[in-house]
Short mmCIF file of C-alpha atoms in Angstrom, two decimals:
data_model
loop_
_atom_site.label_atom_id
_atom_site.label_comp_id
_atom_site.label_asym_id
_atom_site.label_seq_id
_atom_site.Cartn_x
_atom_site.Cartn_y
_atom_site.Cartn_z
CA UNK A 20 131.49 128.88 25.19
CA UNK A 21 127.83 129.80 25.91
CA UNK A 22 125.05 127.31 26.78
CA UNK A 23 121.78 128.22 28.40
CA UNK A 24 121.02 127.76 31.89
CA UNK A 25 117.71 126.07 32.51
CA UNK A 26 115.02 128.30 33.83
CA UNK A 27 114.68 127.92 37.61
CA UNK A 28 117.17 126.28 38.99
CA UNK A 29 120.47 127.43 40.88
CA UNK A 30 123.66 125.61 40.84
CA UNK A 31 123.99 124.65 44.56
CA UNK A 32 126.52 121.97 43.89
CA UNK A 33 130.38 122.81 44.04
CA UNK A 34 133.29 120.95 43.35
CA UNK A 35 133.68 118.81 46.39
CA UNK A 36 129.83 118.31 46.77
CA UNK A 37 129.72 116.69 43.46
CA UNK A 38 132.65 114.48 44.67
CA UNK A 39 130.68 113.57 47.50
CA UNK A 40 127.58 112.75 45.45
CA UNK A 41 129.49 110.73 43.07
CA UNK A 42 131.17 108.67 46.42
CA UNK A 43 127.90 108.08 47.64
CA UNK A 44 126.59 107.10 44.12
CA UNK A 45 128.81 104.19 43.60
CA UNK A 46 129.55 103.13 47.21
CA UNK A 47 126.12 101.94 48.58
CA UNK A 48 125.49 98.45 49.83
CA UNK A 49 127.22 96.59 47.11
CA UNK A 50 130.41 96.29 48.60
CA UNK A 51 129.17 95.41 51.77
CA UNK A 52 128.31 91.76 50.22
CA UNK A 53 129.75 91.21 47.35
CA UNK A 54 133.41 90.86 48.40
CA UNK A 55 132.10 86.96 49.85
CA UNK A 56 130.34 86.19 46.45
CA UNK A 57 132.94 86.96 44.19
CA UNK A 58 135.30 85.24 46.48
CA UNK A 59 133.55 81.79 45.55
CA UNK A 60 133.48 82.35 42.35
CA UNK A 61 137.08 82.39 41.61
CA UNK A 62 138.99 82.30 45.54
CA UNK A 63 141.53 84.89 45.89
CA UNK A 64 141.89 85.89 42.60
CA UNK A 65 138.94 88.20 43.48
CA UNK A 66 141.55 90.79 44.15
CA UNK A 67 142.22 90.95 40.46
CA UNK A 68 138.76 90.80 39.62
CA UNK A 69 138.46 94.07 41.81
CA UNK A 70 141.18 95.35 39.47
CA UNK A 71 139.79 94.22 36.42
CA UNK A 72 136.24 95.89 36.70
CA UNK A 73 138.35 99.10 38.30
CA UNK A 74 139.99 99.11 34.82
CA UNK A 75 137.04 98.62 32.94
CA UNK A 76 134.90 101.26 34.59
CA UNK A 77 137.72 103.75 34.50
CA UNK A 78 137.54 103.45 30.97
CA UNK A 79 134.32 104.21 30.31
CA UNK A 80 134.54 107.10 32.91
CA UNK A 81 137.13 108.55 30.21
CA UNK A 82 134.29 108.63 28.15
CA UNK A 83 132.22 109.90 30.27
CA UNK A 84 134.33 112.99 31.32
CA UNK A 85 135.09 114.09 27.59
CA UNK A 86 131.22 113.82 26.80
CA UNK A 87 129.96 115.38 30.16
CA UNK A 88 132.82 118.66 29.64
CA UNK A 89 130.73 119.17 26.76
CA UNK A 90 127.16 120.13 28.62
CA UNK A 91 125.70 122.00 31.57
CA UNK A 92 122.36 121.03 31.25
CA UNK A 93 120.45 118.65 33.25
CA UNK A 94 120.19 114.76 31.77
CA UNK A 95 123.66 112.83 32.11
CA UNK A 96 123.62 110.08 29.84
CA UNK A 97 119.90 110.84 28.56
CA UNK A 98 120.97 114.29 27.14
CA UNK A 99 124.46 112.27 25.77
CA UNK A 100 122.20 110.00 24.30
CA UNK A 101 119.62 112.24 22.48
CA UNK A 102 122.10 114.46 21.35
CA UNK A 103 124.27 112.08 19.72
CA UNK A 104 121.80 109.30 18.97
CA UNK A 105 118.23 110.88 18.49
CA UNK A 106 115.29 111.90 19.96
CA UNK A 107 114.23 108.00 20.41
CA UNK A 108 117.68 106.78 21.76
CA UNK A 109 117.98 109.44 24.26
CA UNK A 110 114.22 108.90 25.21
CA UNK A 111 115.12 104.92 25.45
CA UNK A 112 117.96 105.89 27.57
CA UNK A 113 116.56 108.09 29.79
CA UNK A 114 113.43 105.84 30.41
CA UNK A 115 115.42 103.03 31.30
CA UNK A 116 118.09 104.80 33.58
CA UNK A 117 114.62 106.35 35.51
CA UNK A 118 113.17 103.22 35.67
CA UNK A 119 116.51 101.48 37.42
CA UNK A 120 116.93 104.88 39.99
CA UNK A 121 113.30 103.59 41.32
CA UNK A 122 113.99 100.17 41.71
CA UNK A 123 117.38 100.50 43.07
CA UNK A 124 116.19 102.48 45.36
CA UNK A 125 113.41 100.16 46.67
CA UNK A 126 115.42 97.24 46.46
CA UNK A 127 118.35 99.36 48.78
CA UNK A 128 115.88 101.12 50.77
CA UNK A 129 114.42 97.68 51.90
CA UNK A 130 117.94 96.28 52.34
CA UNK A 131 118.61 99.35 54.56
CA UNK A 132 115.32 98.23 57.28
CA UNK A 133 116.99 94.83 56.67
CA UNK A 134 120.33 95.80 58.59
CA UNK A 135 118.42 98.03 61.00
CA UNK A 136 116.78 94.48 61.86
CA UNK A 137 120.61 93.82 63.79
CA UNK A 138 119.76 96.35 65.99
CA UNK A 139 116.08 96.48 66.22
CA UNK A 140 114.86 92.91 64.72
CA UNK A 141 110.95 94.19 65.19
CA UNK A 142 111.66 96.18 61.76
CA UNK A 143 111.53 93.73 59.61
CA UNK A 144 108.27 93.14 59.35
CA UNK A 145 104.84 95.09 59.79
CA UNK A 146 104.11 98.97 60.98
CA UNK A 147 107.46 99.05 62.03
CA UNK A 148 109.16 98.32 58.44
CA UNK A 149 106.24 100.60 56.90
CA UNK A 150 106.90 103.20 59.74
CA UNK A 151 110.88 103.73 59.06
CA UNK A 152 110.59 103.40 54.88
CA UNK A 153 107.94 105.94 54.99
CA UNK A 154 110.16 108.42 57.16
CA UNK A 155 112.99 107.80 55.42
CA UNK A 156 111.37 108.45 51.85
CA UNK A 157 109.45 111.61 52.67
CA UNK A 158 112.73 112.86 54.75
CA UNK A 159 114.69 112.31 51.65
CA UNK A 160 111.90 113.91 49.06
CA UNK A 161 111.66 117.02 51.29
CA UNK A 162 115.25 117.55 52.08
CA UNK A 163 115.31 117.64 48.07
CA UNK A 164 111.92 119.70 47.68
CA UNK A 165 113.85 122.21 49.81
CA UNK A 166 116.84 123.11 47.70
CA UNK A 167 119.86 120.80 46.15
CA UNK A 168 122.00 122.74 48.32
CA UNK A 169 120.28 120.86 50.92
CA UNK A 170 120.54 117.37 49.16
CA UNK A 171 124.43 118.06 48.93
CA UNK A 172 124.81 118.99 52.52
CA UNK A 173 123.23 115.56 53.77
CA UNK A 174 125.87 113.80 50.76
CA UNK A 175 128.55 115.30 52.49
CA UNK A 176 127.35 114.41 56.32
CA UNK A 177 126.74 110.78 54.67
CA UNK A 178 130.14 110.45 53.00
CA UNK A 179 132.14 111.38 55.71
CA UNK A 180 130.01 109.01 57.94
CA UNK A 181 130.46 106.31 55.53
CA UNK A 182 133.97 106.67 55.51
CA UNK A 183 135.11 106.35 58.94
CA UNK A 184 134.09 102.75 59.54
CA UNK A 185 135.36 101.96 56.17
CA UNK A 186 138.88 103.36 57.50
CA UNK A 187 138.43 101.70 60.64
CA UNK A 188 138.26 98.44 59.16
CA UNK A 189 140.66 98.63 57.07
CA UNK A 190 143.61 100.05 59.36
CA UNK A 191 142.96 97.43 61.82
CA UNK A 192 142.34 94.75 59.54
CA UNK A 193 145.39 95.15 57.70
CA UNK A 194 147.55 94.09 60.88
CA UNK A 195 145.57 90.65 61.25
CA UNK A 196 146.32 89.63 57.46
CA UNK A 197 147.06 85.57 57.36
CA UNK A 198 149.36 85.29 53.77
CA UNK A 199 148.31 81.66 53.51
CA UNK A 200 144.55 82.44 52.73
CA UNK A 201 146.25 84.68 49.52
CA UNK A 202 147.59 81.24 48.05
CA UNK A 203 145.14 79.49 45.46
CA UNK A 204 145.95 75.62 44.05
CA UNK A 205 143.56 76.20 40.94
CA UNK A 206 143.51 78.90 38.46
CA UNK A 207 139.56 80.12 38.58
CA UNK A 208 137.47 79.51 34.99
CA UNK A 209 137.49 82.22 32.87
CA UNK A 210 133.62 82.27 32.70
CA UNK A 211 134.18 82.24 36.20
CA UNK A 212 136.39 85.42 35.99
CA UNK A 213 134.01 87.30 33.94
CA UNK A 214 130.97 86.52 36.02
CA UNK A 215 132.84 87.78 38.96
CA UNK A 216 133.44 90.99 37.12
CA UNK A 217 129.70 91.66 35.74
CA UNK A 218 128.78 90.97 39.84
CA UNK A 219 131.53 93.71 40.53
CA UNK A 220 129.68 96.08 38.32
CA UNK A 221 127.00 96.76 40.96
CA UNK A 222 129.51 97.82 43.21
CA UNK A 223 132.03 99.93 40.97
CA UNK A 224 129.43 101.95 38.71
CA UNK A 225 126.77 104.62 39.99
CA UNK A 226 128.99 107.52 39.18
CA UNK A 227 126.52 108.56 36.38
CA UNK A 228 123.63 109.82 38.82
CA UNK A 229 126.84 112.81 39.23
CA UNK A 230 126.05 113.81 36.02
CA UNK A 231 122.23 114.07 35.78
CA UNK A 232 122.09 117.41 37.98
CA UNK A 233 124.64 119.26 35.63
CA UNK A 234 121.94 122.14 35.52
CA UNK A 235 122.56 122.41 39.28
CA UNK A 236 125.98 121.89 39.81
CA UNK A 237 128.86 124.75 39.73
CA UNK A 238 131.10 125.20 36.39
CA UNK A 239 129.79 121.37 35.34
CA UNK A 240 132.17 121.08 32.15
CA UNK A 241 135.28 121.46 34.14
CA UNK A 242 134.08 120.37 38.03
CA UNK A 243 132.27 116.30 36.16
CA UNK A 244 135.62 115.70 34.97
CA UNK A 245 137.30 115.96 38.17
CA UNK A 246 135.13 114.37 40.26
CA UNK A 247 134.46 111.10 38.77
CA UNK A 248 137.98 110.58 38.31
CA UNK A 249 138.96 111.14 41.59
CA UNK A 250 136.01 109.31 42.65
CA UNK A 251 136.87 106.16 40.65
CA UNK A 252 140.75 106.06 41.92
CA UNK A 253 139.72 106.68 45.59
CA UNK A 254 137.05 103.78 45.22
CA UNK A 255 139.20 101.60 43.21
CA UNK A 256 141.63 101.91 45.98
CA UNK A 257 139.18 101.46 48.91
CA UNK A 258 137.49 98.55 47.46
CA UNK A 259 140.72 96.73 46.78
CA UNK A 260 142.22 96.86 50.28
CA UNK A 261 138.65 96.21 51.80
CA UNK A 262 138.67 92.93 49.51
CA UNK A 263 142.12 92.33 51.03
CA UNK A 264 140.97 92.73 54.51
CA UNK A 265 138.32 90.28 53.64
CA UNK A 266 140.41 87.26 52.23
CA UNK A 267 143.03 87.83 54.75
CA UNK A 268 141.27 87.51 57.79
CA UNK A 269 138.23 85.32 57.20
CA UNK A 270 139.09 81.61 55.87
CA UNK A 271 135.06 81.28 55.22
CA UNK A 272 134.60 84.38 53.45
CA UNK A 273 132.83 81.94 50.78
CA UNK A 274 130.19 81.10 53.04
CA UNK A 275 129.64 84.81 54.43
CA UNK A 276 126.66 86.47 54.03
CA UNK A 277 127.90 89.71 55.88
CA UNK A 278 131.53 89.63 55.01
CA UNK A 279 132.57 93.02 56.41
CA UNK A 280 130.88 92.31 59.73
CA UNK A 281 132.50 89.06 60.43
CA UNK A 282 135.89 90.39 59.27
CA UNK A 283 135.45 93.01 61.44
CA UNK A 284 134.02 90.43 64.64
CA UNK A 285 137.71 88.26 64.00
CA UNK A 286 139.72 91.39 64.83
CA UNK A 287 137.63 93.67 66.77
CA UNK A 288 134.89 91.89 67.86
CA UNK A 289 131.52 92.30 68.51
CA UNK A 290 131.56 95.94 68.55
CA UNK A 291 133.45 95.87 65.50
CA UNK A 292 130.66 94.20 63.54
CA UNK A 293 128.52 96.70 65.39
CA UNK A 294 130.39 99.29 63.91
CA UNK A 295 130.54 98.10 60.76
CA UNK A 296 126.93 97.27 60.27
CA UNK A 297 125.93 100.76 61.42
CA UNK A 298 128.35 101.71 58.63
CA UNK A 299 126.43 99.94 55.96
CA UNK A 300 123.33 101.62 57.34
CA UNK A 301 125.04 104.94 56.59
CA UNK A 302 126.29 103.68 53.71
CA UNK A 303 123.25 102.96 52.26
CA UNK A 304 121.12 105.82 53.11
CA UNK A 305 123.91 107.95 51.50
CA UNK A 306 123.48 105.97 48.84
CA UNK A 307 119.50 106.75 48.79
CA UNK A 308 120.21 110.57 49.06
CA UNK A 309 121.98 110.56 45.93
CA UNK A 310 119.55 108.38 43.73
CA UNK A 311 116.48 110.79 44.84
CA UNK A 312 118.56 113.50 43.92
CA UNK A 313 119.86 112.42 40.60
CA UNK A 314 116.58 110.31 39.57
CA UNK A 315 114.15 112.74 39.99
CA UNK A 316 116.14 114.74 37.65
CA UNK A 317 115.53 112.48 34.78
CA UNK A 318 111.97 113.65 34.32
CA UNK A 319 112.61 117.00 34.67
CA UNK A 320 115.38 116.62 31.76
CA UNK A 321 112.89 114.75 29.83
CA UNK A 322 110.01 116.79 30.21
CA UNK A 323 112.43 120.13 29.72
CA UNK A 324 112.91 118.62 25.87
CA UNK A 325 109.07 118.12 25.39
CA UNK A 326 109.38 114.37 25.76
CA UNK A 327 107.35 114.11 28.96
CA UNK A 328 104.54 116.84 30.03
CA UNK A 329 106.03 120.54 30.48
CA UNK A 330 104.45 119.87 34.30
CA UNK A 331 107.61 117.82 35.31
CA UNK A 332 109.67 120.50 34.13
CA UNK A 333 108.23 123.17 36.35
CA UNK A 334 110.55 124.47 39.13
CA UNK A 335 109.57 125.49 42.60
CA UNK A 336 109.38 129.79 42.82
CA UNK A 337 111.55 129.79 46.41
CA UNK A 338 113.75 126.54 46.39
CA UNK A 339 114.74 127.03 43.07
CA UNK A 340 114.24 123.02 42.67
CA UNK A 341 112.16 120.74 39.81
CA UNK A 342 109.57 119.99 42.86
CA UNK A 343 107.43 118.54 40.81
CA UNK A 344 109.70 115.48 38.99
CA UNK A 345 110.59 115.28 42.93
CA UNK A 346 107.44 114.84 44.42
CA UNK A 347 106.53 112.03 41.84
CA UNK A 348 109.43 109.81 41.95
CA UNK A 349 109.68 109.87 45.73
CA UNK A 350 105.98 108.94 45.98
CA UNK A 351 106.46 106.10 43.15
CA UNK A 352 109.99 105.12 45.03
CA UNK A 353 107.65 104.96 48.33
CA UNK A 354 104.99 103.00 46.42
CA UNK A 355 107.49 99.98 44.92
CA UNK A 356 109.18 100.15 48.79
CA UNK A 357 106.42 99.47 50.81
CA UNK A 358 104.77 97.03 48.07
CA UNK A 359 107.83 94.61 47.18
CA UNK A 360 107.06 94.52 43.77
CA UNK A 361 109.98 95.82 42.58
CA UNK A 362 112.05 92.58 42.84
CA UNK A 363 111.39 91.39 39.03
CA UNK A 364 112.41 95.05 37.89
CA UNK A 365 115.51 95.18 39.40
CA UNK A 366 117.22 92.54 37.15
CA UNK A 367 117.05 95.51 34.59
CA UNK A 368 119.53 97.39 36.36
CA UNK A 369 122.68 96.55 35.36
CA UNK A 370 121.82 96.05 31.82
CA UNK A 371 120.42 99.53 31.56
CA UNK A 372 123.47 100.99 33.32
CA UNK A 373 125.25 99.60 30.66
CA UNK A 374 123.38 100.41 27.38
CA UNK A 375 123.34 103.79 29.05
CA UNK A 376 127.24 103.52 29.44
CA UNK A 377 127.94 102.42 25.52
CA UNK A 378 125.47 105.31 24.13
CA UNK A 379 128.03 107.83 26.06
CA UNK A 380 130.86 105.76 24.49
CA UNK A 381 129.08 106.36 21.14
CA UNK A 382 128.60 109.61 21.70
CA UNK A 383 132.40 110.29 22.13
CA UNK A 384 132.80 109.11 18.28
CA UNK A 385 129.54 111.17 16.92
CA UNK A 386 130.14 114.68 19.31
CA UNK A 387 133.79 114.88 18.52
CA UNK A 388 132.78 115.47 14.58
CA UNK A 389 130.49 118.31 15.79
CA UNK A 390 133.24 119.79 18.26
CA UNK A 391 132.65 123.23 17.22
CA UNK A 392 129.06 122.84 18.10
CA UNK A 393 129.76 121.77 21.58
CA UNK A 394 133.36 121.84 22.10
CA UNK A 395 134.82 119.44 24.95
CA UNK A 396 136.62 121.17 28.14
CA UNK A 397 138.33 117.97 29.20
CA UNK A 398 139.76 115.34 26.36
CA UNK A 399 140.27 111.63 27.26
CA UNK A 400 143.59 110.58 25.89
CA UNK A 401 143.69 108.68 22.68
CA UNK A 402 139.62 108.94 22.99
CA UNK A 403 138.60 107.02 20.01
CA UNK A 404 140.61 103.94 21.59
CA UNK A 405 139.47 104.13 24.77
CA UNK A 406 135.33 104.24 23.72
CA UNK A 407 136.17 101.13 21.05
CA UNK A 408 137.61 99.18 24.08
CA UNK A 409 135.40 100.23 26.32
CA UNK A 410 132.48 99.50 24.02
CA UNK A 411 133.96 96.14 23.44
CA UNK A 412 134.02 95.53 27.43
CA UNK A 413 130.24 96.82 27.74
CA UNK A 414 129.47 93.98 25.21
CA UNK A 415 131.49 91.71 26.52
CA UNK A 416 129.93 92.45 30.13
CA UNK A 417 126.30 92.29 28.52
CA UNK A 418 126.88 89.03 26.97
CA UNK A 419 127.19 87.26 30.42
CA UNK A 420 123.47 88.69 31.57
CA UNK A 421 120.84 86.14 31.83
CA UNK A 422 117.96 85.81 29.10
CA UNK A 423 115.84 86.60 32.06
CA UNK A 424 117.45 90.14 32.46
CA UNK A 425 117.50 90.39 28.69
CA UNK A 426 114.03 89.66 28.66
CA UNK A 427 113.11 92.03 31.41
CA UNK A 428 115.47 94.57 30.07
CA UNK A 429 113.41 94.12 26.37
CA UNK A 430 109.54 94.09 28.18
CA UNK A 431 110.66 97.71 30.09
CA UNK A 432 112.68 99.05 26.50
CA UNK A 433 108.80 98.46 24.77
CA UNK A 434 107.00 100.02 27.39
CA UNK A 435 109.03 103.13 27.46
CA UNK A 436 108.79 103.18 23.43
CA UNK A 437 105.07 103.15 24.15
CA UNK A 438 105.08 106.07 26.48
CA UNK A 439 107.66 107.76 23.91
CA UNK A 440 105.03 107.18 21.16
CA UNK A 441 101.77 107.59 22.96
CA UNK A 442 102.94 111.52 24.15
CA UNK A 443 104.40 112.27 20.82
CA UNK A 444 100.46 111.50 19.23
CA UNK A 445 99.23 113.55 22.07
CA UNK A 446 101.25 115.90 21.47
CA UNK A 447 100.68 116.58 17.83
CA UNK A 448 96.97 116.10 18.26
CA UNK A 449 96.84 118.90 21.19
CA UNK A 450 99.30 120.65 18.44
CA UNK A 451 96.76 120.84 15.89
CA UNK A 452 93.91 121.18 18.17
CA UNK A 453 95.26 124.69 19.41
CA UNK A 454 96.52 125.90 15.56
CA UNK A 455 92.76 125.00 14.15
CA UNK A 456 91.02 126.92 17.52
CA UNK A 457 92.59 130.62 16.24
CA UNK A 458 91.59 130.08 12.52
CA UNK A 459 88.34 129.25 13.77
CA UNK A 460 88.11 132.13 15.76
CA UNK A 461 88.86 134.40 13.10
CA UNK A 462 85.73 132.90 10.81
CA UNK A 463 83.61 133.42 13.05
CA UNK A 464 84.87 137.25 14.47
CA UNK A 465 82.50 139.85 14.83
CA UNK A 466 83.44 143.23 12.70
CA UNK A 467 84.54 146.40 14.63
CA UNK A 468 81.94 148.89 14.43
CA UNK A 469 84.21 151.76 13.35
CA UNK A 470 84.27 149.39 10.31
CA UNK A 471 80.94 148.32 9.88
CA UNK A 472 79.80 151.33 8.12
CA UNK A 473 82.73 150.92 5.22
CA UNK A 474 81.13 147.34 4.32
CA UNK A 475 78.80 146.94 1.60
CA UNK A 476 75.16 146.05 2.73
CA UNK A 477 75.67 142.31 2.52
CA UNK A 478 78.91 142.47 4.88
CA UNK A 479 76.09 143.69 7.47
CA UNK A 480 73.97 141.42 7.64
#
């Protein structure tokens, strides 16, 4: 099957780095605090919880693998969306996705100079905190600038950094496990359940922003499939025994606000929470290398289908990169950083994630009636089950958000309708601006001379 490849840019991302950038997409600084807070919602039946949202996301991963085999174009779930939905949907979808990549990664960029404050409290607060978000913004925008070959290198260097405290804490925590704190004398709520999975959602999605660079990664149709389910089954598997570790070895895990680091203090001590917190520094910053890379994709994506202007789509002559779409959303992700700002965004988050989620679930249903137009590589088993039940989770997940999310979720769905509609006007104004300029031009040419002298008197004058 043919399908273009977009103008400009080189696919620098093989199979592994893609597994690495989908690793650091979903493992960031979620886990590293929410294993305490879903503990008091429902005690040790958090463990199941863990399993629950595991299930849940694997599902819609399913999806996402059959519709993802079917492009190698850069977009993810904005391209799923316009293709299947419309021009408006995928707009809608690819707005709001953008929009949560910047705030994310202000809201996780300041919660990065936050741990650095364990080591270095000073950060926390004036030229300091300015000083280290600014480096580590511009680092990550060049390091982008510079080729995605470049981006995936420093996903790699993070993963594997990430990883080794992880494993640390869990192979020594697993000998200091206590079996009484695994008893519970109450069965939790099941509003209680369900909040505890929507709070797991943070921490088990982000595997989309694997899919956005698909017009930079190797063989995408066959190498997307692969890697997010892998990545889901190795982080299903790490997050369950880390939530293990956690109930197991710290009685007032309800009360922790660092949960990993005072695990890790009961059974290794102080330089185990050392360790660990430098591990949620590298965690995180991982974590920032991949939203860079996959959000200032978006625009590019977006601009490449005439929905934004053709300047975001332009590509870089020597690093072969959309420098451009780069440039901008580091300097707006340094803006909303330094500023604070973001905070009231952020609530939009999850809820975009998951509209983004059930338009790819959607999109399963509509793109398997056009299969000869884009025929899938990789087919989720009994498909049309697995998108109802996973739409039926995304709803069910959606109708636990908070009318204040809804509401913010509504305020930045308008604004990026405006946008939507304010371009398209532009667009067909500039449109008929340049179609009337040639006609005019024609009125008002001036006859060759080697035809002047064929004219009758009156076509002289």
């Amino acid at each position: 099957m043919h399908q273009p490849i977009e103008a400009g840019l080189i696919r620098g991302i093989r199979r592994w780095d893609l597994v690495a950038v989908a690793l650091n997409g979903i493992i960031g600084a979620g886990i590293f605090g929410l294993p305490s807070k879903v503990y008091a919602l429902i005690g040790p039946y958090s463990l199941i919880a863990f399993v629950a949202c595991a299930l849940v996301v694997a599902l819609i991963i399913l999806c996402f693998a059959e519709v993802g085999s079917r492009f190698s174009e850069t977009g993810g779930p904005y391209l799923y969306a316009r293709e299947a939905l419309g021009s408006v949907a995928g707009f809608e979808v690819g707005w709001l996705v953008w929009l949560s990549r910047l705030t994310a990664f202000a809201a996780n960029c300041n919660l990065l100079v936050e741990y650095l404050g364990y080591f270095w409290p000073q950060v926390v607060a004036g030229w300091p905190r300015a000083m280290v978000i600014t480096t580590v913004v511009v680092s990550l925008t060049v390091a982008n600038v510079t080729g995605v070959s470049n981006a995936a290198k420093l996903s790699n260097l993070f993963t594997v950094a990430k990883l080794i405290p992880i494993t640390l804490f869990i192979g020594a925590g697993l000998f200091f496990l206590n079996p009484q704190n695994f008893v519970s004398a109450t069965q939790p709520a099941f509003d209680n359940f369900s909040q505890a999975v929507l709070l797991l959602v943070y921490a088990f999605t982000g595997f989309e922003m694997a899919m956005i660079p698909a017009g930079e990664i190797h063989n995408p149709q066959r190498n997307l499939p692969f890697a997010i389910l892998l990545t889901i089954g190795a982080v299903a598997l790490i997050y369950i025994l880390i939530q293990v570790v956690c109930v197991g070895t710290l009685p007032e895990l309800a009360t922790s606000n660092r949960p990993l680091a005072d695990a890790s203090h009961r059974f290794l001590g102080a330089a185990g929470a050392s360790v660990i917190t430098a591990g949620a520094i590298v965690s995180i910053t991982g974590n920032l290398v991949v939203i860079i890379l996959s959000g200032a994709r978006l625009p590019f994506a977006m601009a490449s289908q005439r929905q934004l202007p053709r300047l975001l789509a332009a590509t870089h002559e020597r690093f072969h990169t959309p420098h451009i779409a780069i440039l901008l959303t580091g300097a707006i992700m340094l803006a909303l950083t330094l500023s604070g700002t973001f905070i009231y965004a952020v609530t939009i988050s999850t809820i975009a994630r998951l509209l983004s989620y059930a338009s790819a679930c959607v999109g399963l249903l509509i793109l398997r009636r056009r299969d000869e137009q884009r025929p899938a590589l990789f087919k989720a088993p009994a498909g049309i089950v697995v998108s109802g039940a996973s739409l039926a989770l995304i709803t069910w997940l959606l109708s636990h958000s908070t009318w204040r999310e809804a509401g913010h979720a509504s305020l930045a769905a308008a604004a990026g309708l405006l946008i939507y509609l304010g371009y398209k006007l532009w667009r067909g104004g500039a449109r008929a601006e340049k179609i009337a300029q040639p006609t005019a031009g024609l009125i008002t040419a001036e006859v060759p001379n080697s035809l002047a002298s064929d004219l009758p008197p009156e076509g002289k004058r």
